[in-house]
Coordinates of C-alpha atoms and ligand atoms in Angstrom, one line a residue:
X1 CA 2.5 -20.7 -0.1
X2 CA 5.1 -20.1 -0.2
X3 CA 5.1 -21.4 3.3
X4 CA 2.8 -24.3 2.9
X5 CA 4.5 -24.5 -0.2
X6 CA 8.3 -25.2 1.5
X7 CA 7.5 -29.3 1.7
X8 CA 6.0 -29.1 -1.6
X9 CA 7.0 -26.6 -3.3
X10 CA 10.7 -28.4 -4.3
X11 CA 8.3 -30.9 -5.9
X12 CA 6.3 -28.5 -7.3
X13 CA 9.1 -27.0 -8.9
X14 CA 10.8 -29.9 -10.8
X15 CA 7.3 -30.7 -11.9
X16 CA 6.6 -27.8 -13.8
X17 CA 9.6 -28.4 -16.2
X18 CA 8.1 -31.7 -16.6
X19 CA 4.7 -31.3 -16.3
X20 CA 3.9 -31.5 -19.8
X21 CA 6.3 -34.2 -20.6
X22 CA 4.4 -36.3 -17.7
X23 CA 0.9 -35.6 -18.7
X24 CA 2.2 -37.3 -22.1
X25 CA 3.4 -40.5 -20.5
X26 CA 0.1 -40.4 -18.9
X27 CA -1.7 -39.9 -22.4
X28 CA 0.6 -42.6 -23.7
X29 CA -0.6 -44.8 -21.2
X30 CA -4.2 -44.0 -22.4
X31 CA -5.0 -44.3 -19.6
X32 CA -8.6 -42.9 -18.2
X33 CA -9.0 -39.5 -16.6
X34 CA -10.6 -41.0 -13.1
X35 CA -7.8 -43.9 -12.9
X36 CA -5.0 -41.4 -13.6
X37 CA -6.3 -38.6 -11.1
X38 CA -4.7 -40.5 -8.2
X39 CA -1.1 -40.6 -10.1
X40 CA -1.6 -36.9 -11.0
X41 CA -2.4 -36.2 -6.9
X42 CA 1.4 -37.6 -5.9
X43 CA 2.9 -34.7 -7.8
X44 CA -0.1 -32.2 -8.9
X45 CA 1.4 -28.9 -9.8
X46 CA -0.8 -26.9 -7.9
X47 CA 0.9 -24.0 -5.3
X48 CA -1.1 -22.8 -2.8
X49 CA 0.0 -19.8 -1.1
X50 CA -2.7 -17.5 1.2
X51 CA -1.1 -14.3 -0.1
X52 CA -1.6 -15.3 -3.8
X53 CA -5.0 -16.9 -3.3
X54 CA -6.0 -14.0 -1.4
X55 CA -4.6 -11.4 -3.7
X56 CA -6.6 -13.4 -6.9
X57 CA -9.6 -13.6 -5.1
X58 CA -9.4 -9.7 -4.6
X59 CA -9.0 -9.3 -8.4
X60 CA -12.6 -11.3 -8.5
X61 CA -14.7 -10.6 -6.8
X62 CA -15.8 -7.1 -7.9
X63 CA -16.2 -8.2 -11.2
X64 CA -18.3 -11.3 -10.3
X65 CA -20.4 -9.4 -8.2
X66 CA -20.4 -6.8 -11.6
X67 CA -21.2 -10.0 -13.4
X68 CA -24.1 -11.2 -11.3
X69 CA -21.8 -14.3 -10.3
X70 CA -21.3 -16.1 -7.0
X71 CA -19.5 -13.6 -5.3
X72 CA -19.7 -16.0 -2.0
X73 CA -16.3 -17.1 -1.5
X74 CA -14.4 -18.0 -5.1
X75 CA -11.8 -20.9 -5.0
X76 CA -8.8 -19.9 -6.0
X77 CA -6.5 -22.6 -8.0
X78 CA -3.0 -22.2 -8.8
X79 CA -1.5 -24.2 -11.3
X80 CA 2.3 -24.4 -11.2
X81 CA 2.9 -24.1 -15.0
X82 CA 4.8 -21.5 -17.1
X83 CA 2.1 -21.1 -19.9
X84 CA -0.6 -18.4 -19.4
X85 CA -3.7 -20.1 -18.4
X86 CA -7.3 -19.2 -17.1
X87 CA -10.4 -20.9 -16.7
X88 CA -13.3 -20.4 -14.7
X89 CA -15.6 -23.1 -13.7
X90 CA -18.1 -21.6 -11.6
X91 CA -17.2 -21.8 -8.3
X92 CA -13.4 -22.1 -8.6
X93 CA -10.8 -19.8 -10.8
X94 CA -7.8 -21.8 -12.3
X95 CA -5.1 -19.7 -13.0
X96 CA -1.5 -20.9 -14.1
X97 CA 1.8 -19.0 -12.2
X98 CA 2.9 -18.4 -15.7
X99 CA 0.3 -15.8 -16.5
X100 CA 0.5 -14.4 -12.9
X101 CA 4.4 -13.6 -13.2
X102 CA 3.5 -12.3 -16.7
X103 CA 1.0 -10.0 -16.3
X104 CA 2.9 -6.5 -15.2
X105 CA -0.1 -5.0 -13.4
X106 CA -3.3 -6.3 -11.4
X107 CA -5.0 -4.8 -14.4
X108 CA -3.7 -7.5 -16.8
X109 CA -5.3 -10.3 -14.8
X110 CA -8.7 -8.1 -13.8
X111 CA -9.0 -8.1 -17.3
X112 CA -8.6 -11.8 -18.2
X113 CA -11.2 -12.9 -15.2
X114 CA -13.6 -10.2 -17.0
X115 CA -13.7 -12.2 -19.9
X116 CA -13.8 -15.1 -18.2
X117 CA -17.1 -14.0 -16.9
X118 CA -18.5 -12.9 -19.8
X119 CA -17.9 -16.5 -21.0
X120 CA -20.0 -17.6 -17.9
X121 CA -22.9 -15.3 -18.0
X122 CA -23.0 -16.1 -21.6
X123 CA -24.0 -19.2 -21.0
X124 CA -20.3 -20.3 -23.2
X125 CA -19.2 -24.3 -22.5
X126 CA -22.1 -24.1 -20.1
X127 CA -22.3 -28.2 -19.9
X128 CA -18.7 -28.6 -19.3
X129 CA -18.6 -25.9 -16.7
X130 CA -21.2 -27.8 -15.4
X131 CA -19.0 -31.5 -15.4
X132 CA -16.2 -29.5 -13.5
X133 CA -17.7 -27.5 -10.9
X134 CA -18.9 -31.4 -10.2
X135 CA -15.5 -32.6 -10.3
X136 CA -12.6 -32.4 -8.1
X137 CA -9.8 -30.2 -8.7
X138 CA -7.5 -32.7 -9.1
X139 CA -9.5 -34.5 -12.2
X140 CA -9.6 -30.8 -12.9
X141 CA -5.9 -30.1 -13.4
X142 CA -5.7 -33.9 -14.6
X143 CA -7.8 -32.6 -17.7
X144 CA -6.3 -29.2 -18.2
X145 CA -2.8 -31.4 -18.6
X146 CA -4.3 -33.4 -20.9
X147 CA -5.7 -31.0 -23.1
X148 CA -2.1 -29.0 -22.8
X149 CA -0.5 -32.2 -24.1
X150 CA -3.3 -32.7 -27.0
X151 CA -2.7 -29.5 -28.1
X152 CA 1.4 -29.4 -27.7
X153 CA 0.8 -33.3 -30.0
X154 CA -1.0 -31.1 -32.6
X155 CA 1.2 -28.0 -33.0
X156 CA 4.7 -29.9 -33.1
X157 CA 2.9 -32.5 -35.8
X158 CA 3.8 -35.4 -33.8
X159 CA 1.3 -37.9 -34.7
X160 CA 2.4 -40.1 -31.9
X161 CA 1.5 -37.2 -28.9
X162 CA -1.6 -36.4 -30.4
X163 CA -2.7 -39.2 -31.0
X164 CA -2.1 -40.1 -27.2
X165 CA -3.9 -37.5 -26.7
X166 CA -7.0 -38.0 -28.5
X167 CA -7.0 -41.3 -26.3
X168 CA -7.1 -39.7 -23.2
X169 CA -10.7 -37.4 -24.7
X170 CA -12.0 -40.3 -25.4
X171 CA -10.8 -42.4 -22.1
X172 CA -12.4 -39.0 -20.3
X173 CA -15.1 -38.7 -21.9
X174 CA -16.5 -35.9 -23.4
X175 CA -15.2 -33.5 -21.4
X176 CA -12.2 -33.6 -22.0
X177 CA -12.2 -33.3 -25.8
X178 CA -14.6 -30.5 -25.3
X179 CA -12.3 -28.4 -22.8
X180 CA -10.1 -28.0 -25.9
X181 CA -12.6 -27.2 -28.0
X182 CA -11.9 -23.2 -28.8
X183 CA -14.8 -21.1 -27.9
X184 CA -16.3 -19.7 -30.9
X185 CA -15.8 -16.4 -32.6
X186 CA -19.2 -14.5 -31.7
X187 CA -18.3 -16.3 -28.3
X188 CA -15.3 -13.9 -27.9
X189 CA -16.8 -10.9 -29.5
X190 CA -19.5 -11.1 -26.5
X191 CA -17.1 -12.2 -23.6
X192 CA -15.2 -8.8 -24.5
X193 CA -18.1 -6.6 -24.6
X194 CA -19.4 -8.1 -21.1
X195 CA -15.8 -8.0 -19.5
X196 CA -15.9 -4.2 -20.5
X197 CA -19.6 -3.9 -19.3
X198 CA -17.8 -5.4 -16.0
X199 CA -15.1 -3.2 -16.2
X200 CA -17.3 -0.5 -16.5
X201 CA -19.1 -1.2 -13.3
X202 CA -16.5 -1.0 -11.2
X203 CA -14.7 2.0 -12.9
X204 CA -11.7 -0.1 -14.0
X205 CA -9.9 0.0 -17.3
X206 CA -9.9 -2.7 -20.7
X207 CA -6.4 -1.6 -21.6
X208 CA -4.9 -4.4 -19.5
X209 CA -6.9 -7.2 -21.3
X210 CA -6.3 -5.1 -24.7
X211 CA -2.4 -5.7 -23.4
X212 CA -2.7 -8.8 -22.6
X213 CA -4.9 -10.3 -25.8
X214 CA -2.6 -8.0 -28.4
X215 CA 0.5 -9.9 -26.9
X216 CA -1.0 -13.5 -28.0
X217 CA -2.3 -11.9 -31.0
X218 CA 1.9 -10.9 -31.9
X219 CA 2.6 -14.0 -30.5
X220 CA 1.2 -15.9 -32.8
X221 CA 4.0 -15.7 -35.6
X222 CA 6.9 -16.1 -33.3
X223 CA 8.1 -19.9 -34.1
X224 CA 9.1 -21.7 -31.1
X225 CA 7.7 -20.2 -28.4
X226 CA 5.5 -22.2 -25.9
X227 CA 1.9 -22.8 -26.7
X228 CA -0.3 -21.0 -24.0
X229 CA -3.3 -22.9 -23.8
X230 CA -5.4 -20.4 -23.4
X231 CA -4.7 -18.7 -27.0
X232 CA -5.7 -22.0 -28.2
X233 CA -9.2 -22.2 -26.1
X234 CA -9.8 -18.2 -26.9
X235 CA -8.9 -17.3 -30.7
X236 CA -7.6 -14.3 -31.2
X237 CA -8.1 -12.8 -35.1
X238 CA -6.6 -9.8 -35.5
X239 CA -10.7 -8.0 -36.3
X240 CA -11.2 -9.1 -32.6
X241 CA -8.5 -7.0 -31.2
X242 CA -9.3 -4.2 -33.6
X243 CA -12.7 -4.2 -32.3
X244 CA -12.0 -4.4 -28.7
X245 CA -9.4 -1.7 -28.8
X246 CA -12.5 0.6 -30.2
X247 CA -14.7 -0.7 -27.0
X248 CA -11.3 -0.4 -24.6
X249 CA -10.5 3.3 -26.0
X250 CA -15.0 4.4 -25.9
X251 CA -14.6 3.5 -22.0
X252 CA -14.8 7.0 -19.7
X253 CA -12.1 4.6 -17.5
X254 CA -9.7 3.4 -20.0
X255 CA -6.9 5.8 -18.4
X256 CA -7.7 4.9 -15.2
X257 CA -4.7 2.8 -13.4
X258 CA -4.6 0.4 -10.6
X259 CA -4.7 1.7 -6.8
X260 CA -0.8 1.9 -5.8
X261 CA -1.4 -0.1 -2.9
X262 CA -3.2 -3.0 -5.2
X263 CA 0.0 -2.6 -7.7
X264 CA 2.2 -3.1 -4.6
X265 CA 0.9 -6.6 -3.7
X266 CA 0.7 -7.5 -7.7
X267 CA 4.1 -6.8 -7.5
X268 CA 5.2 -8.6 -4.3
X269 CA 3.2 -11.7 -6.2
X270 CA 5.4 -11.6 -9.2
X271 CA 8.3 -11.3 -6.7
X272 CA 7.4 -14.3 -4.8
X273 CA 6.5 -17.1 -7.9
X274 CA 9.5 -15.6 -9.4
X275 CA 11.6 -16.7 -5.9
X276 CA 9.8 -19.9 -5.4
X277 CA 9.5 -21.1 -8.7
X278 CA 11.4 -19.8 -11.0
X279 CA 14.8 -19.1 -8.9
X280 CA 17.3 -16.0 -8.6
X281 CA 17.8 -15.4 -11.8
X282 CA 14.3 -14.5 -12.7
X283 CA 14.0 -12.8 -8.9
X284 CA 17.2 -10.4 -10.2
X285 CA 15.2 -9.5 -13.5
X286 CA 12.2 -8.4 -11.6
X287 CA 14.5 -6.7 -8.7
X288 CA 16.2 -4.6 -11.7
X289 CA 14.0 -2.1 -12.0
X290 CA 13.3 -0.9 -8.8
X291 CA 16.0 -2.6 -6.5
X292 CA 15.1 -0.4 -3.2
X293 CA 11.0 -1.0 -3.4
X294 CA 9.2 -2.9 -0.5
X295 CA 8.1 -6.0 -3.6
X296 CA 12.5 -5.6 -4.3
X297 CA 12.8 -6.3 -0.6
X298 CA 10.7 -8.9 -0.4
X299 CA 12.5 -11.2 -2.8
X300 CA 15.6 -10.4 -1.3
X301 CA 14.0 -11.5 2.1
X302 CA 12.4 -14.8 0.2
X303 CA 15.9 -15.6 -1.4
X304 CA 17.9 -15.1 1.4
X305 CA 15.5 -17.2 3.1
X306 CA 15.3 -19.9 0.2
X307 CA 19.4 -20.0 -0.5
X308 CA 20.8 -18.5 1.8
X309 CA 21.0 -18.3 6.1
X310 CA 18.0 -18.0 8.6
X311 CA 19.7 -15.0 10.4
X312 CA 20.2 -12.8 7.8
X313 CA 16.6 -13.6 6.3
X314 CA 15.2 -12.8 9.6
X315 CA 17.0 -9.7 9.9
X316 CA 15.4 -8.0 6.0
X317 CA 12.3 -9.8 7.5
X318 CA 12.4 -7.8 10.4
X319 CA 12.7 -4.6 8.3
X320 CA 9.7 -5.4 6.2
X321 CA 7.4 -5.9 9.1
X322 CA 8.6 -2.4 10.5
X323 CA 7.5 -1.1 7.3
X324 CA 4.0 -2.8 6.9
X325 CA 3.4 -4.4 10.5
X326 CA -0.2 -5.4 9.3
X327 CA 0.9 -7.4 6.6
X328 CA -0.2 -11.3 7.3
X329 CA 2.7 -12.3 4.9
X330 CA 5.2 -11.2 6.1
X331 CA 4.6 -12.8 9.9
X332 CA 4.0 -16.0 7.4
X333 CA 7.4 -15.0 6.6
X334 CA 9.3 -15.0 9.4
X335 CA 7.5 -18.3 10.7
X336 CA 8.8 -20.2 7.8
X337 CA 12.0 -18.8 8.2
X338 CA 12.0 -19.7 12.3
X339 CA 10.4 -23.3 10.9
X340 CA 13.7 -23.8 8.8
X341 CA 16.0 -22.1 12.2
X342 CA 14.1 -24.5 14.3
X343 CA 12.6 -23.0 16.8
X344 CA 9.1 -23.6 16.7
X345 CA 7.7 -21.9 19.2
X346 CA 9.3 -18.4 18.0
X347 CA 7.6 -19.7 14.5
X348 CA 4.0 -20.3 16.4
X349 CA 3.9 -16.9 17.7
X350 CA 5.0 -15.5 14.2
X351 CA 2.3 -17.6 12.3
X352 CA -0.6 -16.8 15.5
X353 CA 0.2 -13.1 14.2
X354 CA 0.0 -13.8 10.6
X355 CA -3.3 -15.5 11.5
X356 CA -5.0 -12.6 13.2
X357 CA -4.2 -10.4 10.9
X358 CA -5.3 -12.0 8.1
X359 CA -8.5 -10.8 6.5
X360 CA -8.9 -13.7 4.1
X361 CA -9.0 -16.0 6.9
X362 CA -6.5 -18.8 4.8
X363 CA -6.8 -22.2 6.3
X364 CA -3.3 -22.0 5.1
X365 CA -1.6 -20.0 7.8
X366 CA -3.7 -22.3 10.3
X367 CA -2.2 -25.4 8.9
X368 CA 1.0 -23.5 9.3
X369 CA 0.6 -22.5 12.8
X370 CA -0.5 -26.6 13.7
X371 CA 2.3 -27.7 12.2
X372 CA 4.8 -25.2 14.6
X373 CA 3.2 -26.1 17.1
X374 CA 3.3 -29.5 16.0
X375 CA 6.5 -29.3 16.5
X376 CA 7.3 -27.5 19.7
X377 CA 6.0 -31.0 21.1
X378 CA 4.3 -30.4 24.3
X379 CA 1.3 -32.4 25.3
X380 CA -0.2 -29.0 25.5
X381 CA 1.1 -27.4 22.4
X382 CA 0.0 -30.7 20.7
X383 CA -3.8 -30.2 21.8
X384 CA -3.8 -26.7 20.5
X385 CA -2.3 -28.0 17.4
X386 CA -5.2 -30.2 16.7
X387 CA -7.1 -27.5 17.3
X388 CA -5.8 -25.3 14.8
X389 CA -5.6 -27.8 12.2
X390 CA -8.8 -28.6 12.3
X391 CA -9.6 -24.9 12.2
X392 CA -7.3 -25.1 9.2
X393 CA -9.3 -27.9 7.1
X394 CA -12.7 -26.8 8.6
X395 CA -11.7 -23.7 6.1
X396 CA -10.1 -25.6 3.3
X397 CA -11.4 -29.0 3.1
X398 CA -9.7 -30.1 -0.1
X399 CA -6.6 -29.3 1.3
X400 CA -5.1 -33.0 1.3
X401 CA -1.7 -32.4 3.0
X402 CA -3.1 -30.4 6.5
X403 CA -5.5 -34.1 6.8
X404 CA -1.5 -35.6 7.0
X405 CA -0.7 -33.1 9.3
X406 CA -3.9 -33.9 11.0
X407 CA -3.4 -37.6 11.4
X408 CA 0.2 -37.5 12.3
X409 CA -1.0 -35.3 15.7
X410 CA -3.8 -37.5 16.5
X411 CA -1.3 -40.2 16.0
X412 CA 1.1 -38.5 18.7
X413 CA -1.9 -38.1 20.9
X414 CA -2.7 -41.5 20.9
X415 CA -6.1 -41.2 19.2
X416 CA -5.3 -44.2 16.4
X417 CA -9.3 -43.7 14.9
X418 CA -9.1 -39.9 14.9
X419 CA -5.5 -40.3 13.1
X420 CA -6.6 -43.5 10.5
X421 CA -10.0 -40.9 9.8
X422 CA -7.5 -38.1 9.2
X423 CA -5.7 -40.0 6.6
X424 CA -8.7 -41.1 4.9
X425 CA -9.3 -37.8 4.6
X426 CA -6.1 -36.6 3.2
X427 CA -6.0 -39.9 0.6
X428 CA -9.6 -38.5 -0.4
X429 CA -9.1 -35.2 -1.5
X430 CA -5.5 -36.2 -3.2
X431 CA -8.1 -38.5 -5.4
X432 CA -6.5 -41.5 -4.2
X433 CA -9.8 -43.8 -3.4
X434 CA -8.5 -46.9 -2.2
X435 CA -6.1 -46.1 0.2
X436 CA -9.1 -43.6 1.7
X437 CA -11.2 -46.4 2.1
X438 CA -8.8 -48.8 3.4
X439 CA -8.1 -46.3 6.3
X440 CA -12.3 -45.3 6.4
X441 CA -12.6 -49.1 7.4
X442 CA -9.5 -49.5 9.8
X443 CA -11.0 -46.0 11.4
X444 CA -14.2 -47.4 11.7
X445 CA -13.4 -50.6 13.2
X446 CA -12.4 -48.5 16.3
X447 CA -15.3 -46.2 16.3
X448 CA -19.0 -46.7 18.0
X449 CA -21.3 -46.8 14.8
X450 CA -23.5 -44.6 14.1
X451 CA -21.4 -41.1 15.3
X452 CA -20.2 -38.3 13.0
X453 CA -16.9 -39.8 12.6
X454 CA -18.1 -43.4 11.9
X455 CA -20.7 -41.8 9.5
X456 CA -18.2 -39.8 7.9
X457 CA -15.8 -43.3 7.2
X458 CA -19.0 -44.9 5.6
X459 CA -19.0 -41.9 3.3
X460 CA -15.3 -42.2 1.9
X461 CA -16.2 -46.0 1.7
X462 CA -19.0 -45.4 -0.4
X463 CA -17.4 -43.4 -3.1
X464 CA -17.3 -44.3 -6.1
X465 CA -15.2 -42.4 -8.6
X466 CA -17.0 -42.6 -11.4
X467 CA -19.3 -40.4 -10.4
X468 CA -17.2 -37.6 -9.9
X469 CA -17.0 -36.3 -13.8
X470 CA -20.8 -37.1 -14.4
Ligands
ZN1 ZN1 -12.6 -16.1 -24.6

């Protein structure tokens, strides 16, 4: 994401210091959940990054498939927000950066999706599940910000935020007030017992959730400290705990520890929010302990890269690829970094390799490899970039930016219906309706009614938004 995240990611990161404060002036506004979606979409903190994604996804799916879940390809959804977060709709895992960069080992996390499942094959919030696999993930995110704010109103007794808040519920209905709704206690007392049934089944430890539940549960006195929303939607007593350290400790895996090569990429995650998000500072902190390992290395690399000059990122680049020549991300890597030393074509060959190697198939690093190509600006690089970014959102259709992408190289090809389609698209799927159907109907006016693209226009102009949170 890092790479897709280098135009967005500077907005990303201002955002998250202000997410919360901007969700409020949304509240304020009361303004409706589908009217607000499209303001959310100009600066929604959501990162998306194929290594992270990826990484998540692994975390999963083993414990879906344990589960009895949809183990067919799981969305991944990262929120760019401090506070430790997780919610699982169905077919799409949000997950906040902020409990990512927390957790110290993939066990933490494996553990927080496990009760997460528990929650779905109990049946738990089954209706509003229901409403948001419906919805898009930006009403999605639009929602969890709301609720954030509602719940940030109701701990600093400002009557004035939650009562902003409470207009929003009602402006979004009901699900909105009921996504803050905390599940209830024999609600948690069965989501642990099925995460460790999970856990079980794929011979993988509780003490990572036990870590990561005792820590809200001493967090809970500490004055001051942010509110993570998901201590709010998952009450912690202190009985619970007690009881699920008895299940954790019964468990013939509760010593076993994460595969070094799985702890390696956790810690190469951390690394890499820490770098992008959360600057040096926080990359130093994480470097401290082992300054010399491959993860250490890696935020050096990102920083240098980030703050400092293309050559010498290129160079600790270099070294990490000698070490692990089959990692994806670190060919993402060095693209980026031959993006920002413009020379695109070096950068296309760099991303083509990340691409091939990449067993998660990211329409990320496709997107990436259009847009270097993109700009070495031959009429022949520019036909394989069309390709690839359409290879790129053919994977990741929500992906609202690559349709930008998309249009611009149509544009430069002279295709003006294939470009005004493209961003209809990419005004679509950032929630923002009218301008989607303003270009649906200039694309069609150049288009032979009737074929896929002209049927695909009518589609965007037939929308209607409402419909989306029903
Ligand atoms: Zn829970």
């Amino acid at each position: 994401m890092l790479s897709r995240l280098r135009p967005s990611i500077g907005r990303s990161t201002s955002l998250s210091r202000t997410a919360r404060g901007f969700a409020t002036l949304m509240l304020a506004a009361a303004v409706a959940i589908s009217s607000s979606v499209s303001a959310f979409a100009q600066g929604v903190p959501v990162v998306r990054d194929a290594e992270i994604e990826a990484l998540v996804r692994d975390y999963a799916r083993p414990i879906f498939k344990a589960a009895g879940l949809a183990n067919d390809g799981i969305d991944i959804v990262l929120v760019n927000d401090p506070s430790f977060n997780a919610f699982v709709t169905g077919r799409r895992l949000f997950i906040n950066t902020g409990a990512l960069v927390t957790a110290e080992t993939p066990n933490e996390i494996i553990g927080v999706i496990a009760h997460e499942a528990g929650h779905i094959a109990g049946g738990h919030q089954q209706k509003l599940r229901d409403q948001l696999d419906r919805a898009k993930t930006m009403a999605i995110i639009a929602t969890l910000l709301g609720a954030g704010a509602i719940v940030a109103g109701a701990t600093t007794s400002s009557k004035g935020l939650a009562g902003a808040g409470m207009g929003v519920a009602a402006g979004g209905g009901e699900m909105a007030q009921r996504s803050i709704l905390a599940y209830q206690r024999t609600e948690e007392i069965t989501a642990d017992r099925s995460a460790i049934t999970y856990l079980n089944a794929t011979g993988q430890s509780g003490m990572g959730m036990l870590k990561t539940f005792g820590r809200f549960q001493s967090a809970l006195s500490l004055a001051g400290t942010q509110v993570d929303p998901y201590r709010i939607s998952h009450p912690m007593p202190q009985e619970r705990i007690a009881n699920l350290e008895v299940l954790v400790k019964q468990s013939p895996f509760v010593n076993v520890v994460d595969p070094p090569a799985l702890q390696q990429r956790h810690d190469m995650m951390r690394i890499k929010i820490a770098a992008y998000m959360q600057g040096q500072a926080a990359v130093a902190r994480l470097m401290r302990k082992n300054p010399t390992s491959l993860a250490s290395r890696y935020g050096d690399a990102q920083q240098t890269y980030l703050y400092g000059n293309p050559g010498a990122a290129l160079i600790k680049t270099a070294a990490l690829i000698k070490e692990q020549p089959k990692n994806p991300y670190f060919h993402e890597l060095r693209g980026d970094i031959l993006m920002k030393a413009n020379k695109p074509k070096d950068a296309a060959d760099a991303y083509a390799k990340a691409v091939s190697l990449d067993p998660a198939h990211s329409g990320l690093l496709l997107v990436s490899l259009g847009q270097a190509l993109m700009a070495v600006g031959t009429p022949d690089s520019l036909k394989q970039a069309v390709v690839q970014l359409n290879n790129g959102v053919g994977r990741d259709k929500e992906n609202a930016e690559a349709y930008r992408f998309l249009a611009q190289a149509y544009g430069e090809q002279g295709d003006i219906p294939a470009a005004d389609l493209a961003t209809a698209e990419g005004h679509y799927y950032a929630g923002d309706y009218k301008n989607a159907k303003i270009f649906a109907m200039r694309a069609q006016q150049k288009l032979k009614r009737g074929e896929p693209r002209w049927v695909r226009a009518q589609d965007i102009i037939n929308y209607t938004p409402s419909n989306k949170l029903k």
